[in-house]
PDB file of C-alpha atoms and ligand atoms in Angstrom:
ATOM      1  CA  MET A  39      15.451  18.132 -17.644  1.00  0.00           C
ATOM      2  CA  SER A  40      12.733  16.097 -19.111  1.00  0.00           C
ATOM      3  CA  ALA A  41       9.081  16.503 -17.987  1.00  0.00           C
ATOM      4  CA  VAL A  42       6.751  14.561 -16.009  1.00  0.00           C
ATOM      5  CA  VAL A  43       3.346  14.015 -17.495  1.00  0.00           C
ATOM      6  CA  VAL A  44       0.393  13.383 -14.901  1.00  0.00           C
ATOM      7  CA  VAL A  45      -2.682  12.057 -16.029  1.00  0.00           C
ATOM      8  CA  GLY A  46      -5.609  12.242 -13.507  1.00  0.00           C
ATOM      9  CA  SER A  47      -7.921  13.737 -11.304  1.00  0.00           C
ATOM     10  CA  ALA A  48      -8.518  17.470 -10.273  1.00  0.00           C
ATOM     11  CA  ASN A  49     -11.010  17.991  -7.416  1.00  0.00           C
ATOM     12  CA  MET A  50     -11.771  20.881  -4.836  1.00  0.00           C
ATOM     13  CA  ASP A  51     -11.446  19.495  -1.289  1.00  0.00           C
ATOM     14  CA  PHE A  52     -13.702  20.566   1.655  1.00  0.00           C
ATOM     15  CA  THR A  53     -11.454  19.502   4.849  1.00  0.00           C
ATOM     16  CA  ILE A  54     -12.652  19.533   8.447  1.00  0.00           C
ATOM     17  CA  GLN A  55     -11.271  18.544  11.473  1.00  0.00           C
ATOM     18  CA  VAL A  56     -13.285  16.338  13.803  1.00  0.00           C
ATOM     19  CA  ASP A  57     -12.531  14.821  17.280  1.00  0.00           C
ATOM     20  CA  ARG A  58     -13.471  11.286  15.978  1.00  0.00           C
ATOM     21  CA  PRO A  59     -15.252  10.166  12.845  1.00  0.00           C
ATOM     22  CA  PRO A  60     -19.116   9.941  13.403  1.00  0.00           C
ATOM     23  CA  GLN A  61     -20.862   6.580  13.808  1.00  0.00           C
ATOM     24  CA  GLN A  62     -23.512   5.459  11.705  1.00  0.00           C
ATOM     25  CA  GLY A  63     -26.750   7.421  12.012  1.00  0.00           C
ATOM     26  CA  GLU A  64     -24.665  10.076  14.243  1.00  0.00           C
ATOM     27  CA  THR A  65     -24.290  13.909  13.572  1.00  0.00           C
ATOM     28  CA  ILE A  66     -21.147  15.563  15.020  1.00  0.00           C
ATOM     29  CA  PHE A  67     -19.429  18.853  14.989  1.00  0.00           C
ATOM     30  CA  GLY A  68     -16.661  19.510  13.052  1.00  0.00           C
ATOM     31  CA  ARG A  69     -14.515  22.750  12.774  1.00  0.00           C
ATOM     32  CA  GLY A  70     -12.035  24.594  10.592  1.00  0.00           C
ATOM     33  CA  LEU A  71     -13.459  24.195   7.002  1.00  0.00           C
ATOM     34  CA  LEU A  72     -10.788  24.250   4.673  1.00  0.00           C
ATOM     35  CA  VAL A  73     -11.832  24.534   0.814  1.00  0.00           C
ATOM     36  CA  SER A  74      -8.536  23.953  -1.318  1.00  0.00           C
ATOM     37  CA  PHE A  75      -7.265  22.313  -4.373  1.00  0.00           C
ATOM     38  CA  GLY A  76      -6.930  18.470  -4.548  1.00  0.00           C
ATOM     39  CA  GLY A  77      -7.487  15.597  -6.616  1.00  0.00           C
ATOM     40  CA  LYS A  78      -4.858  12.774  -6.537  1.00  0.00           C
ATOM     41  CA  GLY A  79      -3.815  13.649 -10.088  1.00  0.00           C
ATOM     42  CA  ALA A  80      -3.463  17.312  -9.688  1.00  0.00           C
ATOM     43  CA  ASN A  81      -1.804  17.120  -6.394  1.00  0.00           C
ATOM     44  CA  GLN A  82       0.994  14.658  -7.748  1.00  0.00           C
ATOM     45  CA  ALA A  83       1.329  17.246 -10.790  1.00  0.00           C
ATOM     46  CA  VAL A  84       1.915  19.980  -8.173  1.00  0.00           C
ATOM     47  CA  ALA A  85       4.204  17.999  -5.798  1.00  0.00           C
ATOM     48  CA  ALA A  86       6.083  16.781  -8.826  1.00  0.00           C
ATOM     49  CA  ARG A  87       6.695  20.738  -9.738  1.00  0.00           C
ATOM     50  CA  ARG A  88       7.444  21.721  -6.396  1.00  0.00           C
ATOM     51  CA  ALA A  89      10.390  19.013  -6.224  1.00  0.00           C
ATOM     52  CA  GLY A  90      11.570  20.703  -9.287  1.00  0.00           C
ATOM     53  CA  ALA A  91      10.294  18.901 -12.410  1.00  0.00           C
ATOM     54  CA  ASN A  92       8.678  20.397 -15.562  1.00  0.00           C
ATOM     55  CA  VAL A  93       5.048  19.279 -15.459  1.00  0.00           C
ATOM     56  CA  ILE A  94       2.196  18.491 -17.783  1.00  0.00           C
ATOM     57  CA  PHE A  95      -1.351  17.782 -16.182  1.00  0.00           C
ATOM     58  CA  ILE A  96      -4.135  16.320 -18.034  1.00  0.00           C
ATOM     59  CA  GLY A  97      -7.388  15.889 -16.921  1.00  0.00           C
ATOM     60  CA  LYS A  98     -11.052  17.162 -17.004  1.00  0.00           C
ATOM     61  CA  VAL A  99     -13.059  19.702 -15.073  1.00  0.00           C
ATOM     62  CA  GLY A 100     -16.605  21.118 -15.596  1.00  0.00           C
ATOM     63  CA  GLN A 101     -17.498  24.474 -17.152  1.00  0.00           C
ATOM     64  CA  ASP A 102     -17.858  25.726 -13.597  1.00  0.00           C
ATOM     65  CA  ARG A 103     -16.291  28.019 -10.920  1.00  0.00           C
ATOM     66  CA  TYR A 104     -14.163  25.111  -9.470  1.00  0.00           C
ATOM     67  CA  GLY A 105     -13.188  24.012 -12.944  1.00  0.00           C
ATOM     68  CA  GLU A 106     -11.743  27.705 -13.944  1.00  0.00           C
ATOM     69  CA  GLU A 107     -10.059  28.277 -10.561  1.00  0.00           C
ATOM     70  CA  ILE A 108      -8.486  24.770 -10.967  1.00  0.00           C
ATOM     71  CA  ARG A 109      -7.086  26.004 -14.453  1.00  0.00           C
ATOM     72  CA  LYS A 110      -5.678  28.898 -12.582  1.00  0.00           C
ATOM     73  CA  ASN A 111      -4.295  27.354 -10.161  1.00  0.00           C
ATOM     74  CA  LEU A 112      -2.264  24.915 -12.297  1.00  0.00           C
ATOM     75  CA  GLU A 113      -1.075  28.009 -14.289  1.00  0.00           C
ATOM     76  CA  THR A 114       0.278  29.758 -11.055  1.00  0.00           C
ATOM     77  CA  MET A 115       1.972  26.620 -10.137  1.00  0.00           C
ATOM     78  CA  GLY A 116       3.905  26.570 -13.468  1.00  0.00           C
ATOM     79  CA  ILE A 117       2.315  23.583 -14.649  1.00  0.00           C
ATOM     80  CA  ASP A 118       1.288  23.133 -18.383  1.00  0.00           C
ATOM     81  CA  GLY A 119      -2.605  22.665 -18.075  1.00  0.00           C
ATOM     82  CA  THR A 120      -3.418  23.210 -21.844  1.00  0.00           C
ATOM     83  CA  GLY A 121      -4.167  19.427 -21.672  1.00  0.00           C
ATOM     84  CA  VAL A 122      -7.180  19.936 -19.251  1.00  0.00           C
ATOM     85  CA  ILE A 123     -10.420  19.521 -20.585  1.00  0.00           C
ATOM     86  CA  SER A 124     -13.571  21.753 -19.811  1.00  0.00           C
ATOM     87  CA  ASP A 125     -16.460  19.768 -20.295  1.00  0.00           C
ATOM     88  CA  PRO A 126     -19.996  21.303 -19.861  1.00  0.00           C
ATOM     89  CA  ALA A 127     -21.777  18.051 -19.307  1.00  0.00           C
ATOM     90  CA  CYS A 128     -20.468  17.309 -15.847  1.00  0.00           C
ATOM     91  CA  ASN A 129     -19.334  18.941 -12.659  1.00  0.00           C
ATOM     92  CA  THR A 130     -15.870  19.303 -11.434  1.00  0.00           C
ATOM     93  CA  GLY A 131     -14.799  16.812  -8.971  1.00  0.00           C
ATOM     94  CA  THR A 132     -15.206  17.335  -5.212  1.00  0.00           C
ATOM     95  CA  ALA A 133     -13.873  15.543  -2.048  1.00  0.00           C
ATOM     96  CA  TYR A 134     -14.932  15.560   1.265  1.00  0.00           C
ATOM     97  CA  ILE A 135     -12.445  14.839   4.132  1.00  0.00           C
ATOM     98  CA  LEU A 136     -12.520  14.340   7.863  1.00  0.00           C
ATOM     99  CA  VAL A 137      -9.143  14.790   9.698  1.00  0.00           C
ATOM    100  CA  ASP A 138      -8.914  13.668  13.166  1.00  0.00           C
ATOM    101  CA  PRO A 139      -6.607  14.450  15.915  1.00  0.00           C
ATOM    102  CA  SER A 140      -3.847  12.116  15.119  1.00  0.00           C
ATOM    103  CA  GLY A 141      -3.819  13.376  11.629  1.00  0.00           C
ATOM    104  CA  GLU A 142      -5.536   9.993   9.830  1.00  0.00           C
ATOM    105  CA  ASN A 143      -8.271  10.912   7.364  1.00  0.00           C
ATOM    106  CA  GLN A 144     -11.291   9.632   5.770  1.00  0.00           C
ATOM    107  CA  ILE A 145     -12.497  11.005   2.267  1.00  0.00           C
ATOM    108  CA  VAL A 146     -15.384  10.815   0.263  1.00  0.00           C
ATOM    109  CA  VAL A 147     -14.962  11.667  -3.428  1.00  0.00           C
ATOM    110  CA  VAL A 148     -17.497  12.867  -5.752  1.00  0.00           C
ATOM    111  CA  PRO A 149     -15.746  12.224  -9.137  1.00  0.00           C
ATOM    112  CA  GLY A 150     -18.011  14.142 -11.767  1.00  0.00           C
ATOM    113  CA  CYS A 151     -15.964  14.979 -14.623  1.00  0.00           C
ATOM    114  CA  ASN A 152     -12.825  12.932 -13.450  1.00  0.00           C
ATOM    115  CA  HIS A 153     -14.921   9.780 -14.322  1.00  0.00           C
ATOM    116  CA  ARG A 154     -15.534  11.463 -18.008  1.00  0.00           C
ATOM    117  CA  LEU A 155     -11.730  11.467 -18.900  1.00  0.00           C
ATOM    118  CA  THR A 156     -11.577   9.296 -22.101  1.00  0.00           C
ATOM    119  CA  PRO A 157      -8.951   7.914 -24.064  1.00  0.00           C
ATOM    120  CA  GLU A 158      -9.957  10.342 -27.111  1.00  0.00           C
ATOM    121  CA  ASP A 159      -9.621  13.171 -24.606  1.00  0.00           C
ATOM    122  CA  LEU A 160      -5.662  12.197 -24.242  1.00  0.00           C
ATOM    123  CA  GLN A 161      -5.133  12.104 -27.877  1.00  0.00           C
ATOM    124  CA  HIS A 162      -5.730  16.163 -28.679  1.00  0.00           C
ATOM    125  CA  GLY A 163      -2.554  17.677 -29.158  1.00  0.00           C
ATOM    126  CA  ASP A 164       0.485  15.791 -28.266  1.00  0.00           C
ATOM    127  CA  ARG A 165       1.044  16.360 -24.476  1.00  0.00           C
ATOM    128  CA  LEU A 166       0.543  12.849 -23.110  1.00  0.00           C
ATOM    129  CA  LEU A 167       3.868  11.670 -24.857  1.00  0.00           C
ATOM    130  CA  SER A 168       5.823  14.959 -24.245  1.00  0.00           C
ATOM    131  CA  GLY A 169       7.625  13.955 -21.379  1.00  0.00           C
ATOM    132  CA  ALA A 170       9.886  10.747 -19.913  1.00  0.00           C
ATOM    133  CA  ILE A 171       7.647   9.522 -17.454  1.00  0.00           C
ATOM    134  CA  LEU A 172       4.276   9.013 -17.142  1.00  0.00           C
ATOM    135  CA  LEU A 173       2.532   9.051 -13.674  1.00  0.00           C
ATOM    136  CA  LEU A 174      -0.964   7.990 -13.381  1.00  0.00           C
ATOM    137  CA  GLN A 175      -3.811   6.931 -10.526  1.00  0.00           C
ATOM    138  CA  LEU A 176      -7.140   5.307 -10.244  1.00  0.00           C
ATOM    139  CA  GLU A 177      -9.539   8.363  -9.943  1.00  0.00           C
ATOM    140  CA  THR A 178     -10.292   8.427 -13.672  1.00  0.00           C
ATOM    141  CA  PRO A 179     -11.607   5.342 -15.580  1.00  0.00           C
ATOM    142  CA  HIS A 180      -9.673   2.193 -15.949  1.00  0.00           C
ATOM    143  CA  GLU A 181     -10.075   2.180 -19.681  1.00  0.00           C
ATOM    144  CA  THR A 182      -8.377   5.606 -19.942  1.00  0.00           C
ATOM    145  CA  VAL A 183      -5.530   4.468 -17.397  1.00  0.00           C
ATOM    146  CA  GLY A 184      -4.965   1.509 -19.472  1.00  0.00           C
ATOM    147  CA  TRP A 185      -4.826   3.219 -22.824  1.00  0.00           C
ATOM    148  CA  ALA A 186      -2.321   5.881 -21.455  1.00  0.00           C
ATOM    149  CA  LEU A 187      -0.089   3.349 -19.914  1.00  0.00           C
ATOM    150  CA  ARG A 188       0.138   1.081 -23.180  1.00  0.00           C
ATOM    151  CA  ARG A 189       0.725   4.384 -25.290  1.00  0.00           C
ATOM    152  CA  ALA A 190       3.257   5.584 -23.357  1.00  0.00           C
ATOM    153  CA  LYS A 191       5.243   2.017 -23.165  1.00  0.00           C
ATOM    154  CA  GLU A 192       4.936   2.102 -26.956  1.00  0.00           C
ATOM    155  CA  LYS A 193       6.854   5.342 -27.102  1.00  0.00           C
ATOM    156  CA  GLY A 194       9.449   4.104 -24.558  1.00  0.00           C
ATOM    157  CA  MET A 195       8.027   6.574 -21.749  1.00  0.00           C
ATOM    158  CA  ARG A 196       8.953   5.017 -18.051  1.00  0.00           C
ATOM    159  CA  THR A 197       5.235   4.444 -16.519  1.00  0.00           C
ATOM    160  CA  ILE A 198       4.236   5.128 -12.884  1.00  0.00           C
ATOM    161  CA  LEU A 199       0.982   3.718 -11.610  1.00  0.00           C
ATOM    162  CA  ASN A 200      -0.246   4.948  -8.250  1.00  0.00           C
ATOM    163  CA  PRO A 201      -3.125   2.334  -7.732  1.00  0.00           C
ATOM    164  CA  ALA A 202      -5.024   4.728  -5.511  1.00  0.00           C
ATOM    165  CA  PRO A 203      -7.854   4.729  -4.152  1.00  0.00           C
ATOM    166  CA  ALA A 204      -7.974   0.967  -3.931  1.00  0.00           C
ATOM    167  CA  THR A 205     -10.057  -0.735  -6.776  1.00  0.00           C
ATOM    168  CA  PRO A 206      -9.924  -3.960  -9.169  1.00  0.00           C
ATOM    169  CA  LEU A 207      -7.465  -3.374 -11.557  1.00  0.00           C
ATOM    170  CA  PRO A 208      -7.997  -5.183 -15.021  1.00  0.00           C
ATOM    171  CA  ARG A 209      -4.769  -7.732 -15.243  1.00  0.00           C
ATOM    172  CA  GLU A 210      -3.835  -6.778 -18.368  1.00  0.00           C
ATOM    173  CA  HIS A 211      -2.711  -3.092 -17.227  1.00  0.00           C
ATOM    174  CA  PHE A 212       0.316  -4.503 -14.996  1.00  0.00           C
ATOM    175  CA  SER A 213       2.533  -5.360 -17.863  1.00  0.00           C
ATOM    176  CA  SER A 214       2.503  -1.697 -18.735  1.00  0.00           C
ATOM    177  CA  VAL A 215       3.784  -0.804 -15.424  1.00  0.00           C
ATOM    178  CA  ASP A 216       7.162   0.117 -14.641  1.00  0.00           C
ATOM    179  CA  LEU A 217       6.582   1.035 -11.411  1.00  0.00           C
ATOM    180  CA  LEU A 218       3.543   0.282  -9.394  1.00  0.00           C
ATOM    181  CA  THR A 219       3.305   2.405  -6.006  1.00  0.00           C
ATOM    182  CA  PRO A 220       0.372   1.146  -3.647  1.00  0.00           C
ATOM    183  CA  ASN A 221      -0.025   1.554  -0.090  1.00  0.00           C
ATOM    184  CA  GLU A 222      -0.548  -1.351   2.154  1.00  0.00           C
ATOM    185  CA  LEU A 223      -4.365  -1.552   1.518  1.00  0.00           C
ATOM    186  CA  GLU A 224      -3.972  -1.126  -1.983  1.00  0.00           C
ATOM    187  CA  ALA A 225      -1.317  -3.753  -2.256  1.00  0.00           C
ATOM    188  CA  SER A 226      -3.391  -6.414  -0.129  1.00  0.00           C
ATOM    189  CA  SER A 227      -6.791  -5.423  -2.429  1.00  0.00           C
ATOM    190  CA  LEU A 228      -4.645  -5.939  -5.795  1.00  0.00           C
ATOM    191  CA  THR A 229      -3.141  -9.208  -4.708  1.00  0.00           C
ATOM    192  CA  GLY A 230      -5.284 -10.701  -1.954  1.00  0.00           C
ATOM    193  CA  VAL A 231      -2.320 -10.982   0.187  1.00  0.00           C
ATOM    194  CA  PRO A 232      -2.735  -9.492   3.866  1.00  0.00           C
ATOM    195  CA  VAL A 233      -0.375  -6.866   4.261  1.00  0.00           C
ATOM    196  CA  ARG A 234       0.138  -6.298   8.214  1.00  0.00           C
ATOM    197  CA  ASP A 235       3.905  -6.007   8.250  1.00  0.00           C
ATOM    198  CA  ARG A 236       7.053  -5.931   6.200  1.00  0.00           C
ATOM    199  CA  ASN A 237       7.072  -9.616   5.280  1.00  0.00           C
ATOM    200  CA  GLY A 238       3.270  -9.410   4.168  1.00  0.00           C
ATOM    201  CA  ALA A 239       4.279  -6.313   1.975  1.00  0.00           C
ATOM    202  CA  GLU A 240       7.075  -8.277   0.579  1.00  0.00           C
ATOM    203  CA  LYS A 241       4.692 -11.181  -0.197  1.00  0.00           C
ATOM    204  CA  ALA A 242       2.365  -8.884  -1.948  1.00  0.00           C
ATOM    205  CA  GLY A 243       5.333  -7.241  -3.954  1.00  0.00           C
ATOM    206  CA  GLU A 244       6.594 -10.464  -5.198  1.00  0.00           C
ATOM    207  CA  ARG A 245       3.110 -11.259  -6.243  1.00  0.00           C
ATOM    208  CA  LEU A 246       2.573  -7.832  -8.270  1.00  0.00           C
ATOM    209  CA  LEU A 247       5.975  -8.651  -9.898  1.00  0.00           C
ATOM    210  CA  GLU A 248       4.608 -12.045 -10.934  1.00  0.00           C
ATOM    211  CA  MET A 249       1.550 -10.068 -12.277  1.00  0.00           C
ATOM    212  CA  GLY A 250       3.716  -8.192 -14.606  1.00  0.00           C
ATOM    213  CA  CYS A 251       4.832  -4.753 -13.079  1.00  0.00           C
ATOM    214  CA  GLY A 252       8.603  -3.919 -13.312  1.00  0.00           C
ATOM    215  CA  ASP A 253       9.215  -2.614  -9.891  1.00  0.00           C
ATOM    216  CA  VAL A 254       6.930  -1.935  -6.889  1.00  0.00           C
ATOM    217  CA  ILE A 255       7.123   0.360  -3.943  1.00  0.00           C
ATOM    218  CA  ILE A 256       4.828  -0.285  -1.255  1.00  0.00           C
ATOM    219  CA  THR A 257       4.455   2.772   1.131  1.00  0.00           C
ATOM    220  CA  LEU A 258       4.196   1.994   4.749  1.00  0.00           C
ATOM    221  CA  GLY A 259       2.984   5.167   6.045  1.00  0.00           C
ATOM    222  CA  GLY A 260       4.882   6.277   9.125  1.00  0.00           C
ATOM    223  CA  ARG A 261       7.207   3.260   8.512  1.00  0.00           C
ATOM    224  CA  GLY A 262       8.687   4.283   5.161  1.00  0.00           C
ATOM    225  CA  ALA A 263       8.713   2.379   2.144  1.00  0.00           C
ATOM    226  CA  LEU A 264       9.755  -1.152   0.926  1.00  0.00           C
ATOM    227  CA  TRP A 265      11.031  -1.526  -2.840  1.00  0.00           C
ATOM    228  CA  VAL A 266      10.495  -4.788  -4.305  1.00  0.00           C
ATOM    229  CA  GLY A 267      12.257  -5.728  -7.581  1.00  0.00           C
ATOM    230  CA  LYS A 268      13.952  -8.320  -9.608  1.00  0.00           C
ATOM    231  CA  GLY A 269      16.807  -8.301  -7.255  1.00  0.00           C
ATOM    232  CA  GLY A 270      14.891  -8.602  -4.072  1.00  0.00           C
ATOM    233  CA  ALA A 271      13.433  -6.333  -1.529  1.00  0.00           C
ATOM    234  CA  ARG A 272      15.081  -3.277   0.206  1.00  0.00           C
ATOM    235  CA  TYR A 273      13.574  -1.258   2.974  1.00  0.00           C
ATOM    236  CA  PHE A 274      13.864   2.658   3.289  1.00  0.00           C
ATOM    237  CA  PRO A 275      13.002   3.874   6.551  1.00  0.00           C
ATOM    238  CA  ALA A 276      10.724   6.757   7.203  1.00  0.00           C
ATOM    239  CA  PHE A 277      11.464  10.358   8.321  1.00  0.00           C
ATOM    240  CA  SER A 278      10.401  11.492  11.820  1.00  0.00           C
ATOM    241  CA  VAL A 279       8.107  14.335  11.792  1.00  0.00           C
ATOM    242  CA  ARG A 280       4.730  15.247  13.769  1.00  0.00           C
ATOM    243  CA  PRO A 281       1.706  14.589  11.646  1.00  0.00           C
ATOM    244  CA  VAL A 282      -1.334  16.720  11.518  1.00  0.00           C
ATOM    245  CA  ASP A 283      -2.960  15.797   8.563  1.00  0.00           C
ATOM    246  CA  SER A 284      -1.841  12.835   6.386  1.00  0.00           C
ATOM    247  CA  THR A 285      -4.016  14.218   3.195  1.00  0.00           C
ATOM    248  CA  GLY A 286      -1.990  14.391   0.163  1.00  0.00           C
ATOM    249  CA  ALA A 287       1.073  12.262   1.707  1.00  0.00           C
ATOM    250  CA  GLY A 288       0.941   9.513  -0.755  1.00  0.00           C
ATOM    251  CA  ASP A 289       0.658  12.296  -3.448  1.00  0.00           C
ATOM    252  CA  ALA A 290       3.907  14.209  -2.303  1.00  0.00           C
ATOM    253  CA  PHE A 291       5.484  10.631  -2.285  1.00  0.00           C
ATOM    254  CA  ASN A 292       4.649  10.000  -5.801  1.00  0.00           C
ATOM    255  CA  GLY A 293       5.126  13.374  -7.171  1.00  0.00           C
ATOM    256  CA  ALA A 294       8.581  13.757  -5.763  1.00  0.00           C
ATOM    257  CA  LEU A 295       9.397  10.252  -6.901  1.00  0.00           C
ATOM    258  CA  ALA A 296       8.479  10.797 -10.453  1.00  0.00           C
ATOM    259  CA  ALA A 297      10.569  14.177 -10.343  1.00  0.00           C
ATOM    260  CA  ALA A 298      13.753  12.888  -8.612  1.00  0.00           C
ATOM    261  CA  LEU A 299      13.528   9.604 -11.436  1.00  0.00           C
ATOM    262  CA  ALA A 300      12.818  12.738 -14.448  1.00  0.00           C
ATOM    263  CA  GLU A 301      16.259  13.960 -13.141  1.00  0.00           C
ATOM    264  CA  GLY A 302      17.883  11.006 -13.782  1.00  0.00           C
ATOM    265  CA  GLN A 303      18.315   9.591 -10.126  1.00  0.00           C
ATOM    266  CA  ALA A 304      18.485   5.903  -9.466  1.00  0.00           C
ATOM    267  CA  LEU A 305      15.403   4.547  -7.692  1.00  0.00           C
ATOM    268  CA  GLU A 306      17.482   3.958  -4.242  1.00  0.00           C
ATOM    269  CA  LYS A 307      18.136   7.766  -4.443  1.00  0.00           C
ATOM    270  CA  ALA A 308      14.613   8.921  -5.330  1.00  0.00           C
ATOM    271  CA  ILE A 309      12.976   6.676  -3.060  1.00  0.00           C
ATOM    272  CA  PRO A 310      14.461   8.791   0.181  1.00  0.00           C
ATOM    273  CA  VAL A 311      13.522  11.945  -1.599  1.00  0.00           C
ATOM    274  CA  ALA A 312       9.790  10.759  -2.035  1.00  0.00           C
ATOM    275  CA  ASN A 313       9.678   9.458   1.789  1.00  0.00           C
ATOM    276  CA  ALA A 314      11.034  13.021   2.865  1.00  0.00           C
ATOM    277  CA  ALA A 315       8.201  14.796   0.748  1.00  0.00           C
ATOM    278  CA  GLY A 316       5.584  12.347   2.149  1.00  0.00           C
ATOM    279  CA  ALA A 317       6.747  13.151   5.544  1.00  0.00           C
ATOM    280  CA  LEU A 318       6.631  16.617   5.068  1.00  0.00           C
ATOM    281  CA  ALA A 319       3.239  16.585   3.608  1.00  0.00           C
ATOM    282  CA  THR A 320       1.816  15.277   6.747  1.00  0.00           C
ATOM    283  CA  THR A 321       3.119  18.106   8.861  1.00  0.00           C
ATOM    284  CA  ARG A 322       0.635  20.815   7.255  1.00  0.00           C
ATOM    285  CA  ARG A 323      -3.190  20.818   6.659  1.00  0.00           C
ATOM    286  CA  GLY A 324      -4.608  20.083   3.489  1.00  0.00           C
ATOM    287  CA  ALA A 325      -3.614  18.535   0.263  1.00  0.00           C
ATOM    288  CA  GLN A 326      -1.947  20.916  -2.137  1.00  0.00           C
ATOM    289  CA  GLU A 327      -0.847  23.233   0.566  1.00  0.00           C
ATOM    290  CA  SER A 328       0.960  20.499   2.307  1.00  0.00           C
ATOM    291  CA  LEU A 329       2.893  19.680  -0.482  1.00  0.00           C
ATOM    292  CA  PRO A 330       6.789  20.418  -0.144  1.00  0.00           C
ATOM    293  CA  GLU A 331       9.151  22.797  -1.812  1.00  0.00           C
ATOM    294  CA  ARG A 332      12.597  20.951  -3.121  1.00  0.00           C
ATOM    295  CA  ALA A 333      14.388  23.046  -0.668  1.00  0.00           C
ATOM    296  CA  ALA A 334      12.587  21.712   2.298  1.00  0.00           C
ATOM    297  CA  ILE A 335      13.012  18.011   0.839  1.00  0.00           C
ATOM    298  CA  GLN A 336      16.518  18.702   0.632  1.00  0.00           C
ATOM    299  CA  THR A 337      16.719  19.938   3.772  1.00  0.00           C
ATOM    300  CA  LEU A 338      14.904  17.054   5.627  1.00  0.00           C
ATOM    301  CA  LEU A 339      17.302  14.707   3.740  1.00  0.00           C
ATOM    302  CA  SER A 340      20.434  16.294   4.638  1.00  0.00           C
ATOM    303  CA  ALA A 341      19.433  16.514   8.282  1.00  0.00           C
ATOM    304  CA  VAL A 342      19.347  12.722   8.424  1.00  0.00           C
ATOM    305  CA  HIS A 343      22.035  11.591   5.793  1.00  0.00           C
TER     306      HIS A 343
HETATM  307  O1  RIB B  41      -4.997  11.787  -1.742  1.00  0.00           O
HETATM  308  C1  RIB B  41      -5.759  12.883  -1.618  1.00  0.00           C
HETATM  309  C2  RIB B  41      -6.568  13.508  -2.671  1.00  0.00           C
HETATM  310  O2  RIB B  41      -7.665  12.317  -2.346  1.00  0.00           O
HETATM  311  C3  RIB B  41      -7.404  14.657  -1.884  1.00  0.00           C
HETATM  312  O3  RIB B  41      -6.866  15.940  -2.547  1.00  0.00           O
HETATM  313  C4  RIB B  41      -9.233  14.293  -2.723  1.00  0.00           C
HETATM  314  O4  RIB B  41      -9.322  15.146  -3.664  1.00  0.00           O
HETATM  315  C5  RIB B  41      -9.019  12.818  -3.167  1.00  0.00           C
HETATM  316  O5  RIB B  41      -8.794  12.975  -4.545  1.00  0.00           O
END
């Protein structure tokens, strides 16, 4: 099977449960501190690996305790992390996550070394172009993301960009994206189109196609996903689960999607796989510890189909 190459962030996450988020100037009590592996890039690499893909991860960590633990974790997961650079001049990225009783979260990321990943860093060795699919997010510099997208396209790789977190994206990047996977907020911030319902999602998707993307999948949280392509829009319903923590659900979706596409599955088959992975990730606390194994994804898919 062809490999999935993931370029992106790796963080150490500090997650706590709260009854509600604090108001401005307020101090509240939280509970259940969970210190665990995260970062949208590393999460998506683990999600793709658990979904059955061969995975190469490229990123940057500090020469510190967390950086060393992240490297070991990737190795334990069976992910090729030889493209991960240790930089003595920065700290490994960290994220601070509040989760409320409904499972919704608020995240503050301190990017550290993730923001020092350069195009030159991607040119060490031949890891970037060693797969069929390149998967990226926006927790590393835009310049690096754009460079990787263009290089992968030149070499005939299929490119997937998960534009998270929502940040303005240089227009020239879009034409190098085969598949863009924003959530509602990200789709809205990239297009200026309000995305409050399926109709809004369809309009935003069409706008993103006009901006140059090959296909667009807008994830709709607990309502599933909408695929907008040249042939029109198609809705894929969500799987019904009881959510406890939505952290990592988008990463589960993207990693499983890339894994299914690397196996040669068509988009209409890969999207339900990704939806199932995303749903399962909400049923457990944390980011990487919540990402489902292939067998669990298959069980949920076969329970419904
Ligand atoms: O998508 C969830 C991730 O966002 C967390 O693991 C955190 O590190 C941030 O990058």
